[in-house]
Amino acid sequence: MSSRRTETGGRIDRLRTIRFTFDGAPYTGHAGDTLASALLASGVTLFGRSFKYHRPRGLLAAGLEEPNALVTVLRGDVREPNVPATMVEIYDGLVAVSQNRSPSLAWDISAINQLGGKILSAGFYYKTFMGPVIGPLKGTRFWMFCEHFIRRAAGLGRAGVAPDTSRYERMNAFCDVLVVGSGPAGLMAAKAAADQGARVILADLEARFGGSANWSGETIDGAPAAEWAGRIVGQLEGNDNVRLLPRTTVWGYYDGNTLAALERVTDHKEVPAKGEPRQRYWAIRARTVVLATGSFERPLVFPGNDRPGVMLAHAAERYANEYGVLPGARIAVFTNNDSAYRSAVALKKAGAAVVAIVDVRRDVSSEMSRLASEAEAELLAGHAVVATEGGKALTGLKVQRFDLTNGALSGDERSIHADCLAMSGGWSPTIHLASQAGAKAEWDPGRQAFLPPQPTQRWIGAGAFTGSFSTAEAIAEGRAAGLQAAGGSASPAPLPVVEAAPGDPDPAPVFEIKAKGKSFVDFQHDVTAEDVRLAHREGFVSVEHLKRYTTLGMATDQGKSSNVPGLAIMAEALGKPIP
């Protein structure tokens, strides 16, 4: 396996080498790497097997939403299964193993399930195991016979039985302003509130504060965005009325502005310091909450979209800019929106060859054409990817002319040699906490996404959470939210100046490319576009019935990348709009 580590760039410490093992094989990485980025840097493309068909899967994302690269982390006899490799910080002595395969990840005997075809389609267990009318296995007896084998095959990671000797803590905290998310919007909100004298808690699930500033490649106030974010974090660290909580997931929003959070205190350490707990549960009661939780990029649904080497465009950009890892040597981009063009330019600057940008839109703006030229990529406007090639790694893809108005394909297929395909199907604001706080999300036909509802508790949204996807908008909304939360007046100080690539935030309303082959909507549970249409044909048309019949959105990622494409396919089958 060849190294994909770039010679320069990234936020890792190249002077510090860390040794770990994955599936018994030794690897090295650098301080600041995740398990995913370190393995990718070593040339690993196969990270897992899918739930039902045991198809080979690679990295799709670079953060919490990763559905494919789930691993089990071992600490002695204690096992922690189903951890996204993208969220595991490597440390000396880390031991991780892949899941849902036998005897090995490369050679999985259960991959024979791929030959099952329609026998293993959505709801197969409701139909396949009905016993005969007569005989020893009549009625439910056949199901009870098969249940034993199904249970052995079900699940992903294997839970451990050894007692966990780690220590855990519970903490209560009270503050004037809780800021969830530390991207540009969250940092500005925390700083604005702190400058007003408010007691502020800033929580982020990542180890490094800064969010997209750590990998966007943009310039803020004349400095790289990552450096600007570092300066703001330094100012907050020196403020007595600010508490910073990195590696902290705020996961519940309850009545009375009470929020629940989990801090991973020592999961990233080989040996905890004396008295340190492994994790800490926080119950936070805030007068006002600022939700700056960002957004998730969505995949496009097309045949072969699950092949190792096909990933989200922002993930490819993040691996290159934050971790100094190229996801491929020859990269193609497939998109329905402008944001992927920035990713193409970033990948080119990092040292990859961007061979093509495939855009479903026939009319591409002059700014995007300029970015395609800057990336030295062939621009195929009005085209779509209709197939991918390769086994345990991507070797190429096929494209065809595409009509945006009716979804029709025409002309001859064209083959493109590439070992990575970076795709972007638009963005979905991360509004889970706002939904938990009460009220119904609102569909925005321009953004092709659900936006947060009107608040029913004391919270304020900012940045990509609200559908404002540019950094300049995030900074402006973040400062305004922080001032409002702290009860301050508008600041006369000028806002930081952002230099960023232009782009229209609205994607084309294209979620699926209909061509021959399996097109996956939910990667972890192997739910295909045809499964969604099967649910429609069999009468499971409500969202709740669709979810339970197909298991769409019921995996560990809870549909972060799959829910909206699944709803779009069902809406088309019903002849109705998405909401």
Coordinates of N, CA and C in Angstrom, one line a residue, residues 242-464:
V242 N -15.5 31.8 30.6 CA -15.8 30.9 29.5 C -15.3 29.5 29.9
R243 N -16.1 28.5 29.7 CA -15.7 27.1 29.8 C -15.7 26.4 28.5
L244 N -14.6 25.8 28.1 CA -14.5 25.2 26.8 C -14.6 23.7 27.0
L245 N -15.4 23.0 26.2 CA -15.7 21.6 26.3 C -15.4 21.0 24.9
P246 N -14.2 20.6 24.6 CA -13.9 19.9 23.3 C -14.3 18.4 23.5
R247 N -14.4 17.7 22.4 CA -14.7 16.3 22.5 C -16.0 16.0 23.2
T248 N -17.0 17.0 23.1 CA -18.2 16.9 23.8 C -19.4 16.9 22.9
T249 N -20.2 15.9 22.9 CA -21.4 15.8 22.1 C -22.6 16.2 22.9
V250 N -23.3 17.3 22.5 CA -24.5 17.8 23.1 C -25.6 17.0 22.4
W251 N -26.3 16.1 23.1 CA -27.1 15.1 22.4 C -28.6 15.2 22.8
G252 N -29.0 16.0 23.8 CA -30.4 16.1 24.1 C -30.8 17.5 24.6
Y253 N -32.0 17.9 24.1 CA -32.5 19.3 24.5 C -33.9 19.0 25.2
Y254 N -33.9 19.4 26.4 CA -35.1 19.1 27.3 C -35.8 20.4 27.7
D255 N -36.9 20.3 28.4 CA -37.6 21.4 28.9 C -36.8 22.3 29.8
G256 N -37.1 23.5 29.9 CA -36.4 24.4 30.8 C -35.0 24.8 30.3
N257 N -34.7 24.6 29.0 CA -33.4 24.9 28.5 C -32.3 24.1 29.2
T258 N -32.7 22.8 29.4 CA -31.7 21.8 30.0 C -31.2 21.0 28.9
L259 N -29.9 20.9 28.7 CA -29.3 20.1 27.6 C -28.4 19.0 28.2
A260 N -28.3 17.9 27.6 CA -27.4 16.8 28.0 C -26.3 16.7 27.1
A261 N -25.1 16.4 27.6 CA -23.9 16.3 26.8 C -23.0 15.2 27.4
L262 N -22.2 14.7 26.5 CA -21.2 13.6 26.9 C -19.8 14.1 26.4
E263 N -18.9 14.2 27.4 CA -17.5 14.6 27.1 C -16.6 13.4 27.2
R264 N -15.9 13.2 26.1 CA -15.0 12.0 26.0 C -13.6 12.5 26.5
V265 N -13.4 12.3 27.8 CA -12.3 12.9 28.5 C -11.0 12.3 28.2
T266 N -10.9 10.9 28.2 CA -9.6 10.3 28.0 C -9.7 9.2 26.9
D267 N -10.7 9.2 26.1 CA -10.8 8.1 25.1 C -9.6 8.2 24.1
H268 N -9.0 9.4 24.0 CA -7.8 9.6 23.1 C -6.5 9.4 23.7
K269 N -6.5 8.9 25.0 CA -5.2 8.7 25.7 C -4.9 7.2 25.9
E270 N -3.6 6.9 25.8 CA -3.2 5.5 26.1 C -3.5 5.2 27.5
V271 N -3.1 6.1 28.4 CA -3.3 5.9 29.9 C -3.8 7.2 30.5
P272 N -5.0 7.1 31.1 CA -5.5 8.3 31.7 C -4.6 8.8 32.8
A273 N -4.6 10.1 33.1 CA -3.9 10.7 34.2 C -4.6 10.3 35.5
K274 N -3.9 10.3 36.6 CA -4.5 9.9 37.9 C -5.8 10.7 38.2
G275 N -6.9 10.0 38.5 CA -8.1 10.7 38.8 C -9.0 11.1 37.6
E276 N -8.5 10.9 36.4 CA -9.3 11.3 35.2 C -10.3 10.2 34.9
P277 N -11.6 10.6 34.7 CA -12.6 9.7 34.2 C -12.4 9.4 32.7
R278 N -13.0 8.3 32.3 CA -13.0 8.1 30.8 C -14.0 9.0 30.1
Q279 N -15.2 9.2 30.6 CA -16.1 10.1 30.1 C -16.9 10.8 31.2
R280 N -17.5 11.9 30.8 CA -18.2 12.8 31.8 C -19.5 13.2 31.2
Y281 N -20.6 12.9 31.9 CA -21.9 13.3 31.5 C -22.2 14.7 32.1
W282 N -22.7 15.6 31.2 CA -23.0 16.9 31.7 C -24.5 17.2 31.6
A283 N -25.1 17.7 32.6 CA -26.4 18.3 32.6 C -26.3 19.8 32.6
I284 N -26.6 20.5 31.5 CA -26.3 21.9 31.4 C -27.6 22.7 31.4
R285 N -27.7 23.6 32.3 CA -28.9 24.5 32.3 C -28.5 25.9 31.9
A286 N -29.0 26.3 30.7 CA -28.6 27.6 30.1 C -29.7 28.6 30.0
R287 N -29.5 29.8 30.3 CA -30.5 30.8 30.1 C -30.9 30.9 28.6
T288 N -29.8 30.9 27.7 CA -30.1 31.0 26.3 C -29.0 30.0 25.6
V289 N -29.5 29.4 24.6 CA -28.6 28.5 23.8 C -28.4 29.0 22.4
V290 N -27.2 29.0 21.9 CA -26.9 29.3 20.5 C -26.6 28.0 19.8
L291 N -27.4 27.7 18.8 CA -27.2 26.5 18.0 C -26.4 26.8 16.8
A292 N -25.1 26.4 16.7 CA -24.3 26.7 15.6 C -23.7 25.3 15.2
T293 N -24.6 24.4 14.9 CA -24.2 23.0 14.7 C -23.8 22.6 13.3
G294 N -23.9 23.6 12.4 CA -23.4 23.3 11.0 C -24.4 22.5 10.2
S295 N -23.8 21.8 9.2 CA -24.7 21.0 8.3 C -23.9 19.8 7.9
F296 N -24.7 18.8 7.3 CA -24.1 17.6 6.7 C -24.3 17.6 5.2
E297 N -23.2 17.2 4.5 CA -23.3 17.1 3.1 C -24.0 15.8 2.7
R298 N -24.9 15.8 1.7 CA -25.6 14.6 1.3 C -24.9 14.0 0.1
P299 N -25.0 12.6 0.0 CA -24.5 11.9 -1.2 C -25.6 12.0 -2.3
L300 N -25.1 11.7 -3.5 CA -26.0 11.5 -4.6 C -26.3 10.0 -4.8
V301 N -27.5 9.6 -5.3 CA -27.9 8.2 -5.4 C -27.7 7.8 -6.9
F302 N -26.8 6.9 -7.1 CA -26.6 6.4 -8.5 C -25.9 5.0 -8.4
P303 N -26.0 4.3 -9.5 CA -25.4 2.9 -9.4 C -23.9 2.9 -9.0
G304 N -23.6 2.1 -8.0 CA -22.2 1.9 -7.6 C -21.7 3.1 -6.7
N305 N -22.7 3.8 -6.1 CA -22.2 5.0 -5.3 C -21.7 4.5 -4.0
D306 N -21.7 3.2 -3.7 CA -21.1 2.7 -2.4 C -19.7 2.1 -2.5
R307 N -19.1 2.2 -3.7 CA -17.9 1.5 -3.9 C -16.8 2.2 -3.1
P308 N -15.8 1.5 -2.5 CA -14.7 2.2 -1.8 C -14.0 3.1 -2.7
G309 N -13.8 4.3 -2.3 CA -13.2 5.4 -3.1 C -14.2 6.4 -3.5
V310 N -15.5 6.2 -3.3 CA -16.6 7.2 -3.5 C -16.9 7.8 -2.2
M311 N -16.7 9.1 -2.1 CA -16.9 9.8 -0.8 C -17.5 11.2 -1.0
L312 N -17.9 11.8 0.1 CA -18.4 13.1 0.0 C -17.3 14.1 -0.4
A313 N -17.7 15.1 -1.1 CA -16.7 16.1 -1.6 C -16.0 16.8 -0.5
H314 N -16.8 17.3 0.5 CA -16.2 18.0 1.6 C -15.3 17.1 2.4
A315 N -15.6 15.8 2.5 CA -14.7 14.9 3.2 C -13.4 14.8 2.5
A316 N -13.4 14.7 1.2 CA -12.1 14.6 0.5 C -11.3 15.9 0.7
E317 N -12.0 17.0 0.7 CA -11.3 18.3 0.9 C -10.8 18.4 2.4
R318 N -11.5 17.9 3.3 CA -11.1 17.9 4.7 C -9.9 17.0 4.9
Y319 N -9.9 15.8 4.3 CA -8.7 14.9 4.5 C -7.5 15.6 4.0
A320 N -7.6 16.3 2.8 CA -6.5 16.9 2.2 C -6.0 18.1 3.0
N321 N -6.9 19.0 3.5 CA -6.5 20.3 4.1 C -6.3 20.1 5.6
E322 N -7.0 19.3 6.3 CA -6.8 19.2 7.7 C -5.9 18.1 8.1
Y323 N -5.8 17.0 7.4 CA -5.0 15.9 7.8 C -3.8 15.6 6.8
G324 N -3.7 16.4 5.7 CA -2.6 16.2 4.8 C -2.6 14.9 4.1
V325 N -3.8 14.4 3.8 CA -4.0 13.1 3.1 C -4.8 13.2 1.8
L326 N -4.3 12.7 0.7 CA -5.0 12.7 -0.5 C -5.9 11.5 -0.6
P327 N -7.2 11.6 -0.8 CA -8.1 10.5 -0.9 C -7.9 9.7 -2.2
G328 N -7.1 10.2 -3.1 CA -6.8 9.5 -4.4 C -5.8 10.3 -5.2
A329 N -5.2 9.7 -6.2 CA -4.3 10.4 -7.0 C -5.0 11.0 -8.2
R330 N -6.0 10.3 -8.8 CA -6.8 10.8 -9.9 C -8.3 10.9 -9.4
I331 N -8.7 12.1 -9.2 CA -10.0 12.4 -8.5 C -11.0 13.0 -9.5
A332 N -12.2 12.4 -9.5 CA -13.3 13.0 -10.3 C -14.3 13.6 -9.3
V333 N -15.1 14.6 -9.7 CA -16.1 15.2 -8.8 C -17.4 15.1 -9.5
F334 N -18.4 14.8 -8.7 CA -19.8 14.6 -9.2 C -20.7 15.5 -8.3
T335 N -21.4 16.4 -8.9 CA -22.2 17.4 -8.1 C -23.5 17.9 -8.7
N336 N -24.3 18.4 -7.8 CA -25.5 19.1 -8.3 C -25.5 20.6 -7.7
N337 N -24.3 21.0 -7.2 CA -24.3 22.3 -6.6 C -22.9 22.9 -6.7
D338 N -22.7 24.1 -6.2 CA -21.4 24.8 -6.4 C -20.3 24.5 -5.4
S339 N -20.7 24.0 -4.2 CA -19.7 23.8 -3.2 C -18.6 22.8 -3.6
A340 N -18.9 21.8 -4.5 CA -17.9 20.8 -4.8 C -16.8 21.4 -5.7
Y341 N -17.0 22.6 -6.3 CA -16.0 23.2 -7.1 C -14.8 23.7 -6.2
R342 N -15.2 24.2 -5.0 CA -14.2 24.6 -4.1 C -13.4 23.4 -3.6
S343 N -14.0 22.2 -3.4 CA -13.3 21.0 -3.1 C -12.4 20.6 -4.2
A344 N -12.8 20.7 -5.4 CA -11.9 20.4 -6.5 C -10.6 21.2 -6.5
V345 N -10.8 22.5 -6.3 CA -9.6 23.4 -6.3 C -8.7 23.0 -5.1
A346 N -9.3 22.7 -3.9 CA -8.5 22.4 -2.8 C -7.7 21.1 -3.0
L347 N -8.3 20.1 -3.7 CA -7.7 18.8 -3.9 C -6.5 19.0 -5.0
K348 N -6.8 19.9 -5.9 CA -5.7 20.2 -6.9 C -4.5 20.8 -6.2
K349 N -4.8 21.8 -5.3 CA -3.7 22.5 -4.6 C -2.9 21.5 -3.7
A350 N -3.6 20.5 -3.2 CA -3.0 19.5 -2.3 C -2.1 18.6 -3.1
G351 N -2.2 18.5 -4.4 CA -1.4 17.6 -5.2 C -2.0 16.6 -6.0
A352 N -3.4 16.5 -5.9 CA -4.1 15.5 -6.7 C -4.4 16.0 -8.1
A353 N -4.6 15.0 -9.0 CA -5.0 15.4 -10.3 C -6.5 15.3 -10.4
V354 N -7.2 16.4 -10.6 CA -8.7 16.4 -10.7 C -9.0 16.2 -12.2
V355 N -9.5 15.0 -12.5 CA -9.6 14.7 -14.0 C -10.9 15.2 -14.6
A356 N -11.9 15.4 -13.8 CA -13.2 15.8 -14.3 C -14.1 16.3 -13.2
I357 N -14.9 17.3 -13.6 CA -16.1 17.7 -12.7 C -17.3 17.4 -13.5
V358 N -18.1 16.5 -13.0 CA -19.4 16.1 -13.6 C -20.5 16.8 -12.9
D359 N -21.2 17.7 -13.6 CA -22.3 18.5 -13.0 C -23.6 18.2 -13.7
V360 N -24.6 17.9 -13.0 CA -25.9 17.6 -13.6 C -26.5 18.8 -14.2
R361 N -26.1 20.0 -13.9 CA -26.6 21.2 -14.4 C -26.0 21.5 -15.7
R362 N -26.8 21.8 -16.7 CA -26.2 22.2 -18.0 C -25.6 23.6 -18.0
D363 N -26.3 24.5 -17.3 CA -25.9 25.9 -17.3 C -25.1 26.1 -16.0
V364 N -23.8 26.2 -16.1 CA -22.9 26.4 -15.0 C -22.4 27.9 -15.1
S365 N -22.3 28.5 -13.9 CA -22.0 29.9 -13.9 C -20.5 30.1 -14.3
S366 N -20.2 31.4 -14.7 CA -18.8 31.7 -15.1 C -17.9 31.5 -14.0
E367 N -18.3 31.8 -12.8 CA -17.4 31.6 -11.6 C -17.1 30.2 -11.4
M368 N -18.0 29.2 -11.6 CA -17.7 27.8 -11.4 C -16.8 27.3 -12.6
S369 N -17.1 27.8 -13.8 CA -16.2 27.5 -14.9 C -14.8 27.9 -14.6
R370 N -14.6 29.1 -14.0 CA -13.3 29.6 -13.7 C -12.6 28.6 -12.6
L371 N -13.4 28.2 -11.6 CA -12.9 27.3 -10.6 C -12.5 26.0 -11.2
A372 N -13.3 25.5 -12.2 CA -12.9 24.2 -12.8 C -11.6 24.4 -13.6
S373 N -11.4 25.5 -14.2 CA -10.2 25.8 -14.9 C -9.0 25.8 -13.9
E374 N -9.2 26.5 -12.8 CA -8.2 26.6 -11.8 C -7.8 25.2 -11.3
A375 N -8.8 24.3 -11.2 CA -8.5 22.9 -10.8 C -7.9 22.1 -11.9
E376 N -7.8 22.7 -13.1 CA -7.4 22.0 -14.3 C -8.2 20.7 -14.6
A377 N -9.5 20.8 -14.4 CA -10.4 19.7 -14.5 C -11.3 19.9 -15.8
E378 N -11.5 18.8 -16.5 CA -12.5 18.9 -17.6 C -13.9 19.0 -17.0
L379 N -14.6 20.0 -17.4 CA -16.0 20.3 -16.9 C -17.0 19.6 -17.8
L380 N -17.7 18.7 -17.3 CA -18.8 18.0 -18.0 C -20.1 18.4 -17.5
A381 N -20.6 19.6 -18.0 CA -21.9 20.1 -17.6 C -23.0 19.3 -18.3
G382 N -24.1 19.1 -17.6 CA -25.2 18.4 -18.1 C -24.9 16.9 -18.3
H383 N -24.1 16.4 -17.4 CA -23.8 15.0 -17.4 C -24.0 14.4 -16.0
A384 N -24.0 13.1 -15.9 CA -24.2 12.4 -14.6 C -23.4 11.1 -14.6
V385 N -23.0 10.7 -13.4 CA -22.3 9.4 -13.3 C -23.3 8.3 -13.3
V386 N -23.2 7.3 -14.1 CA -24.2 6.2 -14.2 C -23.6 4.9 -13.7
A387 N -22.3 4.8 -13.4 CA -21.8 3.5 -12.9 C -20.4 3.8 -12.4
T388 N -19.9 2.9 -11.5 CA -18.5 3.0 -11.1 C -17.9 1.6 -11.3
E389 N -16.6 1.5 -11.3 CA -15.9 0.3 -11.6 C -14.9 0.0 -10.6
G390 N -14.6 -1.3 -10.4 CA -13.6 -1.7 -9.4 C -14.2 -2.7 -8.4
G391 N -13.3 -3.2 -7.6 CA -13.8 -4.2 -6.6 C -13.7 -3.6 -5.2
K392 N -12.6 -3.9 -4.5 CA -12.4 -3.3 -3.2 C -11.8 -1.9 -3.2
A393 N -11.7 -1.3 -4.4 CA -11.3 0.0 -4.6 C -11.8 0.5 -5.9
L394 N -12.0 1.8 -6.0 CA -12.5 2.4 -7.2 C -11.4 2.5 -8.3
T395 N -11.7 2.1 -9.5 CA -10.8 2.2 -10.6 C -11.2 3.1 -11.7
G396 N -12.5 3.4 -11.8 CA -13.1 4.2 -12.8 C -14.5 4.4 -12.7
L397 N -15.1 5.2 -13.6 CA -16.5 5.5 -13.5 C -17.0 5.8 -15.0
K398 N -18.3 5.7 -15.1 CA -18.9 6.0 -16.4 C -19.9 7.2 -16.3
V399 N -19.9 8.0 -17.3 CA -20.7 9.2 -17.3 C -21.6 9.2 -18.6
Q400 N -22.7 9.9 -18.5 CA -23.6 10.0 -19.7 C -24.3 11.3 -19.6
R401 N -24.7 11.8 -20.8 CA -25.5 13.1 -20.8 C -26.7 12.9 -20.0
F402 N -27.1 14.0 -19.3 CA -28.2 14.0 -18.4 C -29.1 15.3 -18.6
D403 N -30.4 15.0 -18.6 CA -31.3 16.1 -18.8 C -31.9 16.5 -17.4
L404 N -31.6 17.6 -16.9 CA -32.0 18.0 -15.6 C -33.6 18.1 -15.5
T405 N -34.2 18.5 -16.5 CA -35.7 18.7 -16.5 C -36.5 17.4 -16.3
N406 N -36.0 16.3 -16.9 CA -36.8 15.1 -16.8 C -36.0 13.9 -16.3
G407 N -34.8 14.1 -16.0 CA -33.9 13.0 -15.4 C -33.5 12.0 -16.5
A408 N -33.7 12.3 -17.8 CA -33.4 11.3 -18.8 C -31.9 11.3 -19.1
L409 N -31.4 10.1 -19.4 CA -30.0 9.9 -19.9 C -30.0 9.7 -21.4
S410 N -29.0 10.2 -22.1 CA -28.9 10.1 -23.5 C -27.4 10.0 -23.9
G411 N -27.2 9.5 -25.2 CA -25.9 9.4 -25.7 C -25.1 8.2 -25.2
D412 N -23.9 8.1 -25.7 CA -23.1 7.0 -25.3 C -22.4 7.2 -23.9
E413 N -22.2 6.1 -23.2 CA -21.4 6.2 -22.0 C -20.0 6.5 -22.3
R414 N -19.4 7.2 -21.4 CA -18.0 7.5 -21.5 C -17.2 7.1 -20.2
S415 N -16.1 6.4 -20.3 CA -15.4 5.9 -19.2 C -14.3 6.9 -18.8
I416 N -14.1 7.1 -17.5 CA -13.1 8.0 -16.9 C -12.3 7.2 -15.9
H417 N -11.0 7.2 -16.0 CA -10.2 6.5 -15.0 C -10.0 7.4 -13.8
A418 N -10.3 6.9 -12.6 CA -10.2 7.6 -11.4 C -10.1 6.7 -10.2
D419 N -9.4 7.0 -9.2 CA -9.4 6.2 -8.0 C -10.1 6.8 -6.8
C420 N -10.7 7.9 -7.1 CA -11.6 8.6 -6.0 C -12.6 9.4 -6.8
L421 N -13.9 9.3 -6.3 CA -15.0 10.1 -6.8 C -15.6 10.9 -5.6
A422 N -15.4 12.2 -5.7 CA -15.9 13.1 -4.6 C -17.3 13.6 -5.1
M423 N -18.3 13.3 -4.3 CA -19.7 13.7 -4.7 C -20.3 14.6 -3.7
S424 N -21.3 15.4 -4.3 CA -22.0 16.4 -3.4 C -23.4 16.5 -3.9
G425 N -24.4 16.2 -3.0 CA -25.8 16.3 -3.4 C -26.5 17.3 -2.6
G426 N -25.8 18.4 -2.1 CA -26.4 19.4 -1.4 C -26.1 19.2 0.1
W427 N -26.7 20.1 0.9 CA -26.4 20.2 2.4 C -27.7 20.2 3.2
S428 N -27.6 19.5 4.3 CA -28.7 19.4 5.2 C -28.3 20.0 6.6
P429 N -28.9 21.2 7.0 CA -28.5 21.7 8.3 C -28.8 20.7 9.4
T430 N -27.9 20.8 10.4 CA -28.0 19.8 11.5 C -28.9 20.4 12.6
I431 N -30.2 20.1 12.5 CA -31.2 20.7 13.3 C -31.8 19.8 14.3
H432 N -31.1 18.7 14.7 CA -31.7 17.7 15.6 C -32.0 18.3 16.9
L433 N -31.1 19.2 17.5 CA -31.4 19.7 18.8 C -32.6 20.7 18.8
A434 N -32.7 21.4 17.7 CA -33.9 22.3 17.6 C -35.2 21.5 17.5
S435 N -35.2 20.4 16.8 CA -36.3 19.6 16.7 C -36.7 19.0 18.1
Q436 N -35.7 18.6 18.8 CA -35.9 18.1 20.2 C -36.5 19.1 21.1
A437 N -36.1 20.4 20.8 CA -36.7 21.5 21.7 C -38.1 21.7 21.4
G438 N -38.7 21.2 20.3 CA -40.1 21.4 20.0 C -40.3 22.1 18.7
A439 N -41.4 21.8 18.1 CA -41.9 22.4 16.8 C -41.4 21.6 15.6
K440 N -41.9 21.9 14.5 CA -41.7 21.1 13.3 C -40.7 21.8 12.3
A441 N -39.8 21.1 11.8 CA -38.8 21.6 10.8 C -39.6 22.1 9.6
E442 N -39.0 23.1 8.9 CA -39.6 23.7 7.7 C -38.8 23.4 6.5
W443 N -39.4 22.9 5.4 CA -38.8 22.6 4.2 C -38.5 23.8 3.4
D444 N -37.3 24.0 2.9 CA -36.9 25.1 2.0 C -36.7 24.6 0.6
P445 N -37.6 24.9 -0.4 CA -37.4 24.4 -1.7 C -36.1 24.9 -2.4
G446 N -35.6 26.0 -2.0 CA -34.4 26.5 -2.6 C -33.2 25.8 -2.2
R447 N -33.0 25.6 -0.8 CA -31.9 24.9 -0.3 C -32.1 23.4 -0.4
Q448 N -33.3 22.9 -0.8 CA -33.7 21.5 -0.9 C -33.3 20.8 0.5
A449 N -33.7 21.4 1.6 CA -33.3 20.9 2.9 C -34.3 21.4 3.9
F450 N -34.4 20.7 5.0 CA -35.2 21.1 6.2 C -34.4 22.1 7.0
L451 N -35.0 23.3 7.3 CA -34.4 24.3 8.1 C -35.1 24.3 9.5
P452 N -34.4 24.9 10.5 CA -34.9 24.8 11.8 C -36.3 25.5 12.0
P453 N -37.1 25.0 12.9 CA -38.4 25.6 13.2 C -38.2 26.9 14.0
Q454 N -39.3 27.6 14.1 CA -39.3 28.8 15.0 C -39.1 28.3 16.4
P455 N -38.3 29.0 17.2 CA -38.0 28.5 18.6 C -39.2 28.5 19.5
T456 N -39.3 27.4 20.3 CA -40.3 27.3 21.3 C -39.7 27.4 22.7
Q457 N -38.3 27.4 22.7 CA -37.6 27.6 23.9 C -36.5 28.7 23.6
R458 N -35.7 29.0 24.6 CA -34.8 30.2 24.4 C -33.5 29.7 23.7
W459 N -33.6 29.6 22.4 CA -32.4 29.3 21.6 C -32.4 30.2 20.3
I460 N -31.2 30.4 19.8 CA -31.0 31.2 18.6 C -30.0 30.4 17.7
G461 N -30.4 30.4 16.4 CA -29.6 29.7 15.4 C -28.6 30.6 14.7
A462 N -27.5 30.0 14.2 CA -26.5 30.8 13.5 C -25.7 29.9 12.5
G463 N -25.4 30.5 11.4 CA -24.5 29.8 10.4 C -25.2 28.8 9.6
A464 N -24.5 27.7 9.2 CA -25.1 26.7 8.3 C -26.3 26.0 9.0

